[in-house]
């Protein structure tokens, strides 16, 4: 039995919640089969999950002729963009940040340059800021407000200088981070017509949530989450 199902017809969003082994995958497969004429997309958290679900889809239909296999969120983003983004690796992000640190005047972080882990840590920080779902201009305004305060003003100004420099270096080398790709994909939702099911996820970044919300305003979206009220696990 499925634990709980809630539908919000106004937004096109259907939320399916239930404990493990409660028939959620069977529900997703039935949902997918009923919408084959609309070329529905099923999205999973990892590549192995997508492969396993694709096998299940093929077994239930005798093949995936004319249909997409299950995708990861990266695959959904790629489909929306119509091209494969070239994501920066952890090493590339660290090297880009090291280059930026060497050429950007800093107030507070200059004294931390002797620490070898600084470039990687700053690259992760900028990535997390990007995953907030806020665009560069909004983030700049937030950092500007922080810089206007007395506490941490120098650090805020340093980060405010590094953020556009890092974005510029990524653009120069044709690289992109996943949060930026998600934000770019969100801008392409208007022309999207295929139903989307998201199965197996335990969480979404703010940017991913914004994309799912916008998709639900355009097409039918099914979000399937595992939750057992009898267990002390947050949803």
PDB file of C-alpha atoms in Angstrom:
ATOM      1  CA  UNK A   1       0.000   0.000   0.000  1.00  0.00           C
ATOM      2  CA  UNK A   2       1.157   3.534  -0.726  1.00  0.00           C
ATOM      3  CA  UNK A   3       1.413   5.493   2.473  1.00  0.00           C
ATOM      4  CA  UNK A   4       0.078   8.842   1.222  1.00  0.00           C
ATOM      5  CA  UNK A   5      -0.636  10.596  -2.027  1.00  0.00           C
ATOM      6  CA  UNK A   6      -1.416  14.269  -2.457  1.00  0.00           C
ATOM      7  CA  UNK A   7      -2.278  16.002  -5.690  1.00  0.00           C
ATOM      8  CA  UNK A   8      -2.103  19.702  -6.499  1.00  0.00           C
ATOM      9  CA  UNK A   9      -3.958  19.965  -9.829  1.00  0.00           C
ATOM     10  CA  UNK A  10      -3.384  23.705 -10.109  1.00  0.00           C
ATOM     11  CA  UNK A  11       0.361  23.260 -10.462  1.00  0.00           C
ATOM     12  CA  UNK A  12       0.357  19.875 -12.215  1.00  0.00           C
ATOM     13  CA  UNK A  13       2.324  18.383  -9.310  1.00  0.00           C
ATOM     14  CA  UNK A  14       1.557  14.967  -7.820  1.00  0.00           C
ATOM     15  CA  UNK A  15       3.399  13.928  -4.668  1.00  0.00           C
ATOM     16  CA  UNK A  16       3.602  10.230  -3.836  1.00  0.00           C
ATOM     17  CA  UNK A  17       4.885   9.301  -0.373  1.00  0.00           C
ATOM     18  CA  UNK A  18       5.308   5.870   1.146  1.00  0.00           C
ATOM     19  CA  UNK A  19       7.710   3.560   2.983  1.00  0.00           C
ATOM     20  CA  UNK A  20      10.218   1.346   1.206  1.00  0.00           C
ATOM     21  CA  UNK A  21       8.817  -1.670  -0.659  1.00  0.00           C
ATOM     22  CA  UNK A  22       5.321  -0.183  -0.734  1.00  0.00           C
ATOM     23  CA  UNK A  23       4.747  -0.404  -4.485  1.00  0.00           C
ATOM     24  CA  UNK A  24       6.017   3.043  -5.438  1.00  0.00           C
ATOM     25  CA  UNK A  25       8.126   1.774  -8.360  1.00  0.00           C
ATOM     26  CA  UNK A  26       5.164  -0.149  -9.735  1.00  0.00           C
ATOM     27  CA  UNK A  27       3.106   3.027  -9.533  1.00  0.00           C
ATOM     28  CA  UNK A  28       5.809   4.942 -11.441  1.00  0.00           C
ATOM     29  CA  UNK A  29       5.962   2.250 -14.111  1.00  0.00           C
ATOM     30  CA  UNK A  30       2.178   2.341 -14.545  1.00  0.00           C
ATOM     31  CA  UNK A  31       2.258   6.145 -14.659  1.00  0.00           C
ATOM     32  CA  UNK A  32       4.955   5.975 -17.334  1.00  0.00           C
ATOM     33  CA  UNK A  33       3.142   3.393 -19.459  1.00  0.00           C
ATOM     34  CA  UNK A  34      -0.108   5.352 -19.412  1.00  0.00           C
ATOM     35  CA  UNK A  35       1.694   8.391 -20.850  1.00  0.00           C
ATOM     36  CA  UNK A  36       3.892   6.752 -23.495  1.00  0.00           C
ATOM     37  CA  UNK A  37       2.267   8.792 -26.256  1.00  0.00           C
ATOM     38  CA  UNK A  38       3.600  11.938 -24.527  1.00  0.00           C
ATOM     39  CA  UNK A  39       7.215  10.634 -24.311  1.00  0.00           C
ATOM     40  CA  UNK A  40       7.387  10.891 -20.490  1.00  0.00           C
ATOM     41  CA  UNK A  41      10.708  11.272 -18.695  1.00  0.00           C
ATOM     42  CA  UNK A  42      11.602   9.319 -15.545  1.00  0.00           C
ATOM     43  CA  UNK A  43      14.425  10.850 -13.487  1.00  0.00           C
ATOM     44  CA  UNK A  44      16.470   9.022 -10.812  1.00  0.00           C
ATOM     45  CA  UNK A  45      19.280  10.139  -8.462  1.00  0.00           C
ATOM     46  CA  UNK A  46      22.194   8.074  -9.852  1.00  0.00           C
ATOM     47  CA  UNK A  47      23.389   6.408 -13.055  1.00  0.00           C
ATOM     48  CA  UNK A  48      22.998   2.862 -11.601  1.00  0.00           C
ATOM     49  CA  UNK A  49      19.443   3.765 -10.557  1.00  0.00           C
ATOM     50  CA  UNK A  50      18.713   4.990 -14.086  1.00  0.00           C
ATOM     51  CA  UNK A  51      20.137   1.833 -15.648  1.00  0.00           C
ATOM     52  CA  UNK A  52      18.129  -0.430 -13.355  1.00  0.00           C
ATOM     53  CA  UNK A  53      14.913   1.458 -13.966  1.00  0.00           C
ATOM     54  CA  UNK A  54      15.560   1.497 -17.734  1.00  0.00           C
ATOM     55  CA  UNK A  55      15.840  -2.312 -17.676  1.00  0.00           C
ATOM     56  CA  UNK A  56      12.559  -2.493 -15.799  1.00  0.00           C
ATOM     57  CA  UNK A  57      10.941  -0.176 -18.361  1.00  0.00           C
ATOM     58  CA  UNK A  58      12.235  -2.300 -21.255  1.00  0.00           C
ATOM     59  CA  UNK A  59      10.999  -5.523 -19.676  1.00  0.00           C
ATOM     60  CA  UNK A  60       7.537  -4.111 -19.146  1.00  0.00           C
ATOM     61  CA  UNK A  61       7.163  -2.819 -22.711  1.00  0.00           C
ATOM     62  CA  UNK A  62       9.325  -5.283 -24.638  1.00  0.00           C
ATOM     63  CA  UNK A  63      11.784  -2.518 -25.525  1.00  0.00           C
ATOM     64  CA  UNK A  64      12.242   1.245 -25.391  1.00  0.00           C
ATOM     65  CA  UNK A  65      11.725   1.979 -29.087  1.00  0.00           C
ATOM     66  CA  UNK A  66      10.781   5.628 -29.454  1.00  0.00           C
ATOM     67  CA  UNK A  67      11.080   6.251 -25.722  1.00  0.00           C
ATOM     68  CA  UNK A  68      13.802   7.675 -23.511  1.00  0.00           C
ATOM     69  CA  UNK A  69      15.459   5.461 -20.902  1.00  0.00           C
ATOM     70  CA  UNK A  70      15.441   6.682 -17.319  1.00  0.00           C
ATOM     71  CA  UNK A  71      17.680   9.705 -16.767  1.00  0.00           C
ATOM     72  CA  UNK A  72      19.609  11.284 -13.931  1.00  0.00           C
ATOM     73  CA  UNK A  73      18.967  14.932 -13.043  1.00  0.00           C
ATOM     74  CA  UNK A  74      21.985  15.760 -15.222  1.00  0.00           C
ATOM     75  CA  UNK A  75      20.197  14.000 -18.068  1.00  0.00           C
ATOM     76  CA  UNK A  76      17.043  16.052 -17.481  1.00  0.00           C
ATOM     77  CA  UNK A  77      19.119  19.232 -17.550  1.00  0.00           C
ATOM     78  CA  UNK A  78      20.817  18.089 -20.764  1.00  0.00           C
ATOM     79  CA  UNK A  79      17.438  17.394 -22.365  1.00  0.00           C
ATOM     80  CA  UNK A  80      16.146  20.831 -21.414  1.00  0.00           C
ATOM     81  CA  UNK A  81      19.272  22.575 -22.698  1.00  0.00           C
ATOM     82  CA  UNK A  82      19.463  20.493 -25.863  1.00  0.00           C
ATOM     83  CA  UNK A  83      23.198  20.037 -25.393  1.00  0.00           C
ATOM     84  CA  UNK A  84      25.589  18.321 -22.978  1.00  0.00           C
ATOM     85  CA  UNK A  85      27.190  20.840 -20.585  1.00  0.00           C
ATOM     86  CA  UNK A  86      30.890  20.409 -19.905  1.00  0.00           C
ATOM     87  CA  UNK A  87      30.990  20.231 -16.134  1.00  0.00           C
ATOM     88  CA  UNK A  88      34.109  21.354 -14.316  1.00  0.00           C
ATOM     89  CA  UNK A  89      35.800  18.612 -12.294  1.00  0.00           C
ATOM     90  CA  UNK A  90      36.914  19.147  -8.694  1.00  0.00           C
ATOM     91  CA  UNK A  91      40.515  19.485  -9.903  1.00  0.00           C
ATOM     92  CA  UNK A  92      39.574  22.007 -12.595  1.00  0.00           C
ATOM     93  CA  UNK A  93      37.607  24.090 -10.079  1.00  0.00           C
ATOM     94  CA  UNK A  94      40.575  24.124  -7.691  1.00  0.00           C
ATOM     95  CA  UNK A  95      43.021  25.108 -10.443  1.00  0.00           C
ATOM     96  CA  UNK A  96      40.750  27.884 -11.676  1.00  0.00           C
ATOM     97  CA  UNK A  97      40.343  29.206  -8.148  1.00  0.00           C
ATOM     98  CA  UNK A  98      44.114  29.092  -7.563  1.00  0.00           C
ATOM     99  CA  UNK A  99      44.616  31.174 -10.708  1.00  0.00           C
ATOM    100  CA  UNK A 100      41.988  33.680  -9.573  1.00  0.00           C
ATOM    101  CA  UNK A 101      43.488  33.975  -6.090  1.00  0.00           C
ATOM    102  CA  UNK A 102      46.851  34.799  -7.627  1.00  0.00           C
ATOM    103  CA  UNK A 103      45.410  37.709  -9.624  1.00  0.00           C
ATOM    104  CA  UNK A 104      42.655  39.122  -7.371  1.00  0.00           C
ATOM    105  CA  UNK A 105      43.420  41.692  -4.649  1.00  0.00           C
ATOM    106  CA  UNK A 106      41.976  40.417  -1.361  1.00  0.00           C
ATOM    107  CA  UNK A 107      41.515  41.861   2.113  1.00  0.00           C
ATOM    108  CA  UNK A 108      41.057  38.902   4.476  1.00  0.00           C
ATOM    109  CA  UNK A 109      41.757  35.793   2.436  1.00  0.00           C
ATOM    110  CA  UNK A 110      45.168  37.027   1.313  1.00  0.00           C
ATOM    111  CA  UNK A 111      46.611  35.934   4.661  1.00  0.00           C
ATOM    112  CA  UNK A 112      45.151  32.424   4.165  1.00  0.00           C
ATOM    113  CA  UNK A 113      46.894  31.833   0.846  1.00  0.00           C
ATOM    114  CA  UNK A 114      49.546  29.727   2.601  1.00  0.00           C
ATOM    115  CA  UNK A 115      46.962  27.016   3.281  1.00  0.00           C
ATOM    116  CA  UNK A 116      46.963  24.496   0.390  1.00  0.00           C
ATOM    117  CA  UNK A 117      43.290  23.637   0.802  1.00  0.00           C
ATOM    118  CA  UNK A 118      42.064  27.214   0.301  1.00  0.00           C
ATOM    119  CA  UNK A 119      41.371  27.074  -3.486  1.00  0.00           C
ATOM    120  CA  UNK A 120      39.342  23.863  -3.212  1.00  0.00           C
ATOM    121  CA  UNK A 121      37.407  25.168  -0.187  1.00  0.00           C
ATOM    122  CA  UNK A 122      36.534  28.430  -1.919  1.00  0.00           C
ATOM    123  CA  UNK A 123      35.471  26.586  -5.076  1.00  0.00           C
ATOM    124  CA  UNK A 124      33.103  24.458  -2.956  1.00  0.00           C
ATOM    125  CA  UNK A 125      31.776  27.587  -1.222  1.00  0.00           C
ATOM    126  CA  UNK A 126      30.987  29.297  -4.531  1.00  0.00           C
ATOM    127  CA  UNK A 127      29.336  26.112  -5.781  1.00  0.00           C
ATOM    128  CA  UNK A 128      27.112  25.977  -2.692  1.00  0.00           C
ATOM    129  CA  UNK A 129      26.179  29.633  -3.148  1.00  0.00           C
ATOM    130  CA  UNK A 130      25.232  28.839  -6.739  1.00  0.00           C
ATOM    131  CA  UNK A 131      23.134  25.869  -5.578  1.00  0.00           C
ATOM    132  CA  UNK A 132      21.022  28.243  -3.507  1.00  0.00           C
ATOM    133  CA  UNK A 133      18.935  28.809  -6.632  1.00  0.00           C
ATOM    134  CA  UNK A 134      19.757  32.521  -6.680  1.00  0.00           C
ATOM    135  CA  UNK A 135      21.270  34.085  -9.776  1.00  0.00           C
ATOM    136  CA  UNK A 136      24.607  35.968  -9.859  1.00  0.00           C
ATOM    137  CA  UNK A 137      22.978  39.398  -9.510  1.00  0.00           C
ATOM    138  CA  UNK A 138      20.934  38.398  -6.470  1.00  0.00           C
ATOM    139  CA  UNK A 139      23.946  36.746  -4.828  1.00  0.00           C
ATOM    140  CA  UNK A 140      25.972  39.892  -5.465  1.00  0.00           C
ATOM    141  CA  UNK A 141      23.313  41.997  -3.728  1.00  0.00           C
ATOM    142  CA  UNK A 142      23.323  39.624  -0.745  1.00  0.00           C
ATOM    143  CA  UNK A 143      27.112  39.777  -0.469  1.00  0.00           C
ATOM    144  CA  UNK A 144      26.967  43.569  -0.829  1.00  0.00           C
ATOM    145  CA  UNK A 145      24.540  43.773   2.100  1.00  0.00           C
ATOM    146  CA  UNK A 146      26.859  41.517   4.117  1.00  0.00           C
ATOM    147  CA  UNK A 147      29.834  43.704   3.194  1.00  0.00           C
ATOM    148  CA  UNK A 148      27.987  46.776   4.468  1.00  0.00           C
ATOM    149  CA  UNK A 149      27.936  45.264   7.950  1.00  0.00           C
ATOM    150  CA  UNK A 150      30.880  45.552  10.310  1.00  0.00           C
ATOM    151  CA  UNK A 151      31.089  41.819  11.090  1.00  0.00           C
ATOM    152  CA  UNK A 152      32.818  39.888   8.326  1.00  0.00           C
ATOM    153  CA  UNK A 153      32.775  42.836   5.926  1.00  0.00           C
ATOM    154  CA  UNK A 154      36.260  42.120   4.574  1.00  0.00           C
ATOM    155  CA  UNK A 155      35.470  38.460   3.943  1.00  0.00           C
ATOM    156  CA  UNK A 156      32.220  39.407   2.229  1.00  0.00           C
ATOM    157  CA  UNK A 157      34.068  41.797  -0.076  1.00  0.00           C
ATOM    158  CA  UNK A 158      36.620  39.087  -0.891  1.00  0.00           C
ATOM    159  CA  UNK A 159      33.924  36.558  -1.804  1.00  0.00           C
ATOM    160  CA  UNK A 160      32.067  39.223  -3.774  1.00  0.00           C
ATOM    161  CA  UNK A 161      35.228  39.783  -5.836  1.00  0.00           C
ATOM    162  CA  UNK A 162      35.942  36.084  -6.315  1.00  0.00           C
ATOM    163  CA  UNK A 163      32.457  35.060  -7.468  1.00  0.00           C
ATOM    164  CA  UNK A 164      32.349  36.963 -10.790  1.00  0.00           C
ATOM    165  CA  UNK A 165      36.026  36.231 -11.421  1.00  0.00           C
ATOM    166  CA  UNK A 166      35.392  32.508 -11.026  1.00  0.00           C
ATOM    167  CA  UNK A 167      32.333  32.646 -13.292  1.00  0.00           C
ATOM    168  CA  UNK A 168      34.402  34.491 -15.899  1.00  0.00           C
ATOM    169  CA  UNK A 169      37.180  31.901 -15.803  1.00  0.00           C
ATOM    170  CA  UNK A 170      34.683  29.048 -16.182  1.00  0.00           C
ATOM    171  CA  UNK A 171      33.149  30.783 -19.198  1.00  0.00           C
ATOM    172  CA  UNK A 172      36.577  31.412 -20.685  1.00  0.00           C
ATOM    173  CA  UNK A 173      37.410  27.688 -20.587  1.00  0.00           C
ATOM    174  CA  UNK A 174      33.955  26.518 -21.624  1.00  0.00           C
ATOM    175  CA  UNK A 175      33.227  24.977 -18.218  1.00  0.00           C
ATOM    176  CA  UNK A 176      30.099  25.100 -16.096  1.00  0.00           C
ATOM    177  CA  UNK A 177      29.040  23.888 -12.670  1.00  0.00           C
ATOM    178  CA  UNK A 178      25.895  21.862 -12.150  1.00  0.00           C
ATOM    179  CA  UNK A 179      24.053  24.588 -10.283  1.00  0.00           C
ATOM    180  CA  UNK A 180      24.559  27.025 -13.169  1.00  0.00           C
ATOM    181  CA  UNK A 181      23.430  24.365 -15.654  1.00  0.00           C
ATOM    182  CA  UNK A 182      20.263  23.800 -13.598  1.00  0.00           C
ATOM    183  CA  UNK A 183      19.604  27.547 -13.591  1.00  0.00           C
ATOM    184  CA  UNK A 184      20.114  27.711 -17.368  1.00  0.00           C
ATOM    185  CA  UNK A 185      17.802  24.710 -17.839  1.00  0.00           C
ATOM    186  CA  UNK A 186      15.137  26.494 -15.785  1.00  0.00           C
ATOM    187  CA  UNK A 187      15.148  29.248 -18.398  1.00  0.00           C
ATOM    188  CA  UNK A 188      14.324  26.659 -21.090  1.00  0.00           C
ATOM    189  CA  UNK A 189      11.248  25.176 -19.386  1.00  0.00           C
ATOM    190  CA  UNK A 190       8.747  27.225 -21.390  1.00  0.00           C
ATOM    191  CA  UNK A 191       9.066  25.005 -24.467  1.00  0.00           C
ATOM    192  CA  UNK A 192       9.011  21.696 -22.536  1.00  0.00           C
ATOM    193  CA  UNK A 193       5.979  19.440 -23.163  1.00  0.00           C
ATOM    194  CA  UNK A 194       6.877  16.010 -21.703  1.00  0.00           C
ATOM    195  CA  UNK A 195       5.555  14.698 -18.354  1.00  0.00           C
ATOM    196  CA  UNK A 196       8.290  14.166 -15.748  1.00  0.00           C
ATOM    197  CA  UNK A 197       8.511  11.677 -12.870  1.00  0.00           C
ATOM    198  CA  UNK A 198      11.252  11.953 -10.230  1.00  0.00           C
ATOM    199  CA  UNK A 199      11.756   8.685  -8.380  1.00  0.00           C
ATOM    200  CA  UNK A 200      14.153   7.649  -5.599  1.00  0.00           C
ATOM    201  CA  UNK A 201      15.341  11.074  -4.473  1.00  0.00           C
ATOM    202  CA  UNK A 202      15.845  11.934  -0.813  1.00  0.00           C
ATOM    203  CA  UNK A 203      16.483  15.647  -1.338  1.00  0.00           C
ATOM    204  CA  UNK A 204      16.836  18.403  -3.920  1.00  0.00           C
ATOM    205  CA  UNK A 205      18.990  21.525  -3.977  1.00  0.00           C
ATOM    206  CA  UNK A 206      17.079  24.830  -3.933  1.00  0.00           C
ATOM    207  CA  UNK A 207      17.902  25.271  -7.622  1.00  0.00           C
ATOM    208  CA  UNK A 208      16.583  21.806  -8.472  1.00  0.00           C
ATOM    209  CA  UNK A 209      13.417  22.481  -6.485  1.00  0.00           C
ATOM    210  CA  UNK A 210      12.900  25.697  -8.449  1.00  0.00           C
ATOM    211  CA  UNK A 211      13.274  23.756 -11.713  1.00  0.00           C
ATOM    212  CA  UNK A 212      10.795  21.069 -10.605  1.00  0.00           C
ATOM    213  CA  UNK A 213       8.334  23.745  -9.485  1.00  0.00           C
ATOM    214  CA  UNK A 214       8.551  25.530 -12.829  1.00  0.00           C
ATOM    215  CA  UNK A 215       8.175  22.263 -14.742  1.00  0.00           C
ATOM    216  CA  UNK A 216       5.023  21.530 -12.736  1.00  0.00           C
ATOM    217  CA  UNK A 217       3.559  24.801 -13.970  1.00  0.00           C
ATOM    218  CA  UNK A 218       4.010  23.604 -17.546  1.00  0.00           C
ATOM    219  CA  UNK A 219       3.506  19.818 -17.512  1.00  0.00           C
ATOM    220  CA  UNK A 220       2.426  16.963 -15.285  1.00  0.00           C
ATOM    221  CA  UNK A 221       5.126  16.188 -12.697  1.00  0.00           C
ATOM    222  CA  UNK A 222       5.200  13.201 -10.347  1.00  0.00           C
ATOM    223  CA  UNK A 223       7.563  13.321  -7.351  1.00  0.00           C
ATOM    224  CA  UNK A 224       7.986  10.049  -5.444  1.00  0.00           C
ATOM    225  CA  UNK A 225       9.564  10.160  -1.975  1.00  0.00           C
ATOM    226  CA  UNK A 226      10.247   7.428   0.560  1.00  0.00           C
ATOM    227  CA  UNK A 227       8.913   8.121   4.040  1.00  0.00           C
ATOM    228  CA  UNK A 228       7.788   5.830   6.812  1.00  0.00           C
ATOM    229  CA  UNK A 229       5.933   7.639   9.651  1.00  0.00           C
ATOM    230  CA  UNK A 230       6.919   4.783  11.983  1.00  0.00           C
ATOM    231  CA  UNK A 231      10.624   5.583  11.575  1.00  0.00           C
ATOM    232  CA  UNK A 232      12.509   8.599  12.829  1.00  0.00           C
ATOM    233  CA  UNK A 233      13.569   9.692   9.365  1.00  0.00           C
ATOM    234  CA  UNK A 234      12.991  13.238   8.184  1.00  0.00           C
ATOM    235  CA  UNK A 235      11.246  14.010   4.934  1.00  0.00           C
TER     236      UNK A 235
END
